[in-house]
Short mmCIF file of C-alpha atoms in Angstrom, two decimals:
data_model
loop_
_atom_site.label_atom_id
_atom_site.label_comp_id
_atom_site.label_asym_id
_atom_site.label_seq_id
_atom_site.Cartn_x
_atom_site.Cartn_y
_atom_site.Cartn_z
CA MET A 1 124.28 116.06 113.43
CA VAL A 2 124.65 118.46 110.58
CA GLN A 3 121.39 119.97 109.90
CA PRO A 4 119.90 119.39 106.15
CA VAL A 5 120.34 122.29 104.09
CA PRO A 6 117.18 123.69 102.84
CA ARG A 7 117.07 125.26 99.21
CA SER A 8 114.69 126.07 96.60
CA ASP A 9 114.48 124.45 93.28
CA GLY A 10 112.35 126.59 91.01
CA GLY A 11 109.54 127.18 93.75
CA SER A 12 109.93 123.80 95.22
CA PRO A 13 111.33 123.46 98.73
CA VAL A 14 114.54 121.19 98.81
CA LEU A 15 115.57 119.14 101.60
CA VAL A 16 119.32 117.85 101.44
CA LEU A 17 120.00 114.99 103.38
CA PRO A 18 123.36 114.61 105.32
CA ALA A 19 126.13 112.43 104.21
CA ARG A 20 125.30 109.90 106.85
CA VAL A 21 121.59 109.19 108.00
CA THR A 22 121.19 107.65 111.36
CA ARG A 23 118.22 106.36 113.27
CA GLU A 24 118.66 109.25 115.53
CA ALA A 25 118.46 111.80 112.73
CA VAL A 26 115.34 110.50 111.39
CA PRO A 27 112.85 112.48 113.79
CA VAL A 28 115.11 115.48 113.30
CA LEU A 29 114.75 115.25 109.59
CA CYS A 30 111.00 114.76 109.73
CA GLU A 31 110.75 117.83 111.97
CA ARG A 32 113.04 119.98 109.63
CA LEU A 33 110.57 118.76 106.91
CA ARG A 34 107.52 119.54 108.65
CA CYS A 35 109.14 123.20 109.44
CA LEU A 36 110.20 123.43 105.90
CA LEU A 37 106.60 122.80 104.59
CA VAL A 38 105.08 125.34 107.15
CA GLU A 39 107.46 128.04 106.01
CA HIS A 40 106.78 127.54 102.42
CA GLN A 41 102.87 127.07 102.54
CA GLY A 42 103.05 130.35 104.73
CA SER A 43 105.06 132.13 102.28
CA THR A 44 103.22 131.16 99.06
CA ALA A 45 99.91 132.93 97.84
CA THR A 46 98.27 129.39 97.15
CA ALA A 47 98.57 127.67 100.50
CA ALA A 48 95.91 125.43 99.47
CA ALA A 49 97.78 123.89 96.37
CA PRO A 50 99.76 120.88 96.91
CA VAL A 51 103.64 121.19 97.48
CA THR A 52 106.15 119.06 96.15
CA VAL A 53 109.22 118.78 98.15
CA VAL A 54 112.43 117.59 96.42
CA CYS A 55 114.55 115.31 98.64
CA ASP A 56 118.25 115.35 97.51
CA VAL A 57 119.55 112.16 98.06
CA SER A 58 122.80 112.58 96.37
CA GLY A 59 124.49 113.22 99.84
CA PRO A 60 124.50 109.96 101.72
CA ALA A 61 127.77 108.43 101.30
CA GLY A 62 128.26 104.50 100.91
CA GLU A 63 125.89 102.07 100.01
CA PRO A 64 122.33 102.65 100.93
CA ASP A 65 120.67 100.90 103.92
CA ALA A 66 117.43 100.22 105.78
CA VAL A 67 117.70 103.13 107.74
CA LEU A 68 118.09 105.43 104.83
CA ILE A 69 114.92 103.64 103.42
CA ASP A 70 113.10 104.26 106.62
CA ALA A 71 114.14 107.69 106.69
CA LEU A 72 112.64 108.19 103.16
CA ALA A 73 109.28 106.63 104.09
CA ARG A 74 109.00 108.52 107.29
CA LEU A 75 109.75 111.80 105.34
CA GLN A 76 107.16 110.81 102.80
CA LEU A 77 104.59 110.15 105.64
CA THR A 78 105.25 113.64 107.39
CA ALA A 79 104.66 115.41 103.81
CA ARG A 80 101.46 113.76 103.59
CA ARG A 81 100.30 114.65 107.12
CA GLN A 82 101.00 118.32 105.70
CA GLY A 83 99.08 117.79 102.28
CA ALA A 84 102.46 117.54 100.44
CA ARG A 85 104.43 114.93 98.82
CA VAL A 86 108.15 114.13 98.29
CA VAL A 87 110.05 113.40 95.06
CA LEU A 88 113.55 112.07 95.03
CA ARG A 89 116.52 113.85 93.36
CA GLY A 90 119.87 112.11 92.87
CA ALA A 91 119.03 108.60 93.62
CA GLY A 92 121.59 106.43 92.30
CA ARG A 93 121.46 102.83 91.02
CA PRO A 94 122.10 101.11 94.38
CA LEU A 95 119.53 103.26 96.15
CA ARG A 96 116.80 102.67 93.44
CA GLU A 97 117.82 98.75 93.47
CA LEU A 98 117.37 98.68 97.12
CA ILE A 99 113.93 100.18 97.01
CA ALA A 100 112.82 97.62 94.39
CA LEU A 101 114.31 94.83 96.65
CA VAL A 102 112.42 95.68 99.74
CA GLY A 103 109.08 95.96 97.73
CA LEU A 104 108.72 99.79 97.86
CA ALA A 105 109.31 100.87 94.23
CA GLY A 106 105.34 101.83 94.04
CA THR A 107 105.87 104.57 96.97
CA LEU A 108 109.62 105.14 96.79
CA GLY A 109 110.21 104.52 93.14
CA PRO A 110 111.71 106.86 90.14
CA ALA A 111 108.35 109.08 90.29
CA GLY A 112 109.25 109.82 93.88
CA LEU A 113 107.85 109.20 97.29
CA GLN A 114 104.46 109.53 96.13
CA MET A 115 101.95 107.14 97.97
CA ARG A 116 99.80 105.61 95.37
CA GLY A 117 96.23 103.98 96.28
CA GLN A 118 95.68 101.29 98.72
CA ALA A 119 97.03 97.70 98.77
CA GLU A 120 95.53 95.18 96.63
CA GLU A 121 93.46 92.22 98.10
CA ARG A 122 94.25 89.85 95.62
CA GLU A 123 90.45 89.04 95.26
CA GLU A 124 88.48 88.53 92.04
CA PRO A 125 85.99 91.09 91.20
CA LEU A 126 82.56 90.17 92.01
CA GLY A 127 80.67 88.42 89.24
CA VAL A 128 83.80 86.52 87.99
CA GLU A 129 83.42 82.92 88.18
CA GLU A 130 86.08 80.13 87.02
CA GLY A 131 85.19 78.18 84.11
CA VAL A 132 85.20 74.31 84.42
CA GLU A 133 85.37 72.26 81.24
CA PRO A 134 83.97 68.74 81.20
CA GLY A 135 86.45 66.42 81.71
CA ASP A 136 88.83 68.57 84.04
CA ALA A 137 90.08 66.74 87.17
CA ALA A 138 88.81 67.84 90.37
CA LEU A 139 91.37 69.74 92.75
#
């Protein structure tokens, strides 16, 4: 596998994905991201400030697939463990549509791979009761 090319984007580290992302490549990409973050955080004076890594996804050829989605989610997890976040650059319409289709628009959406809050439980807030009108049929 060809190593992803790290670059700088106005102070933010950039991870360029290879033309083909395979399952075997995912751990290598995550390790490369971890090393890139360690290098970047060590070279900045404000090492405590959150780092945003730009993930250039314009390289993968063909239609996006589940392996690419898995790689992006694992890259985000790797970044979060290092106190950073990943944002996408060059995500085409097919990739954005696949992200929405698999239900990850909130975490892999246009704003990047930024994890947002916790999953909703779909429970009503405490103190809210359902009103019943006289004459309503019982369910």
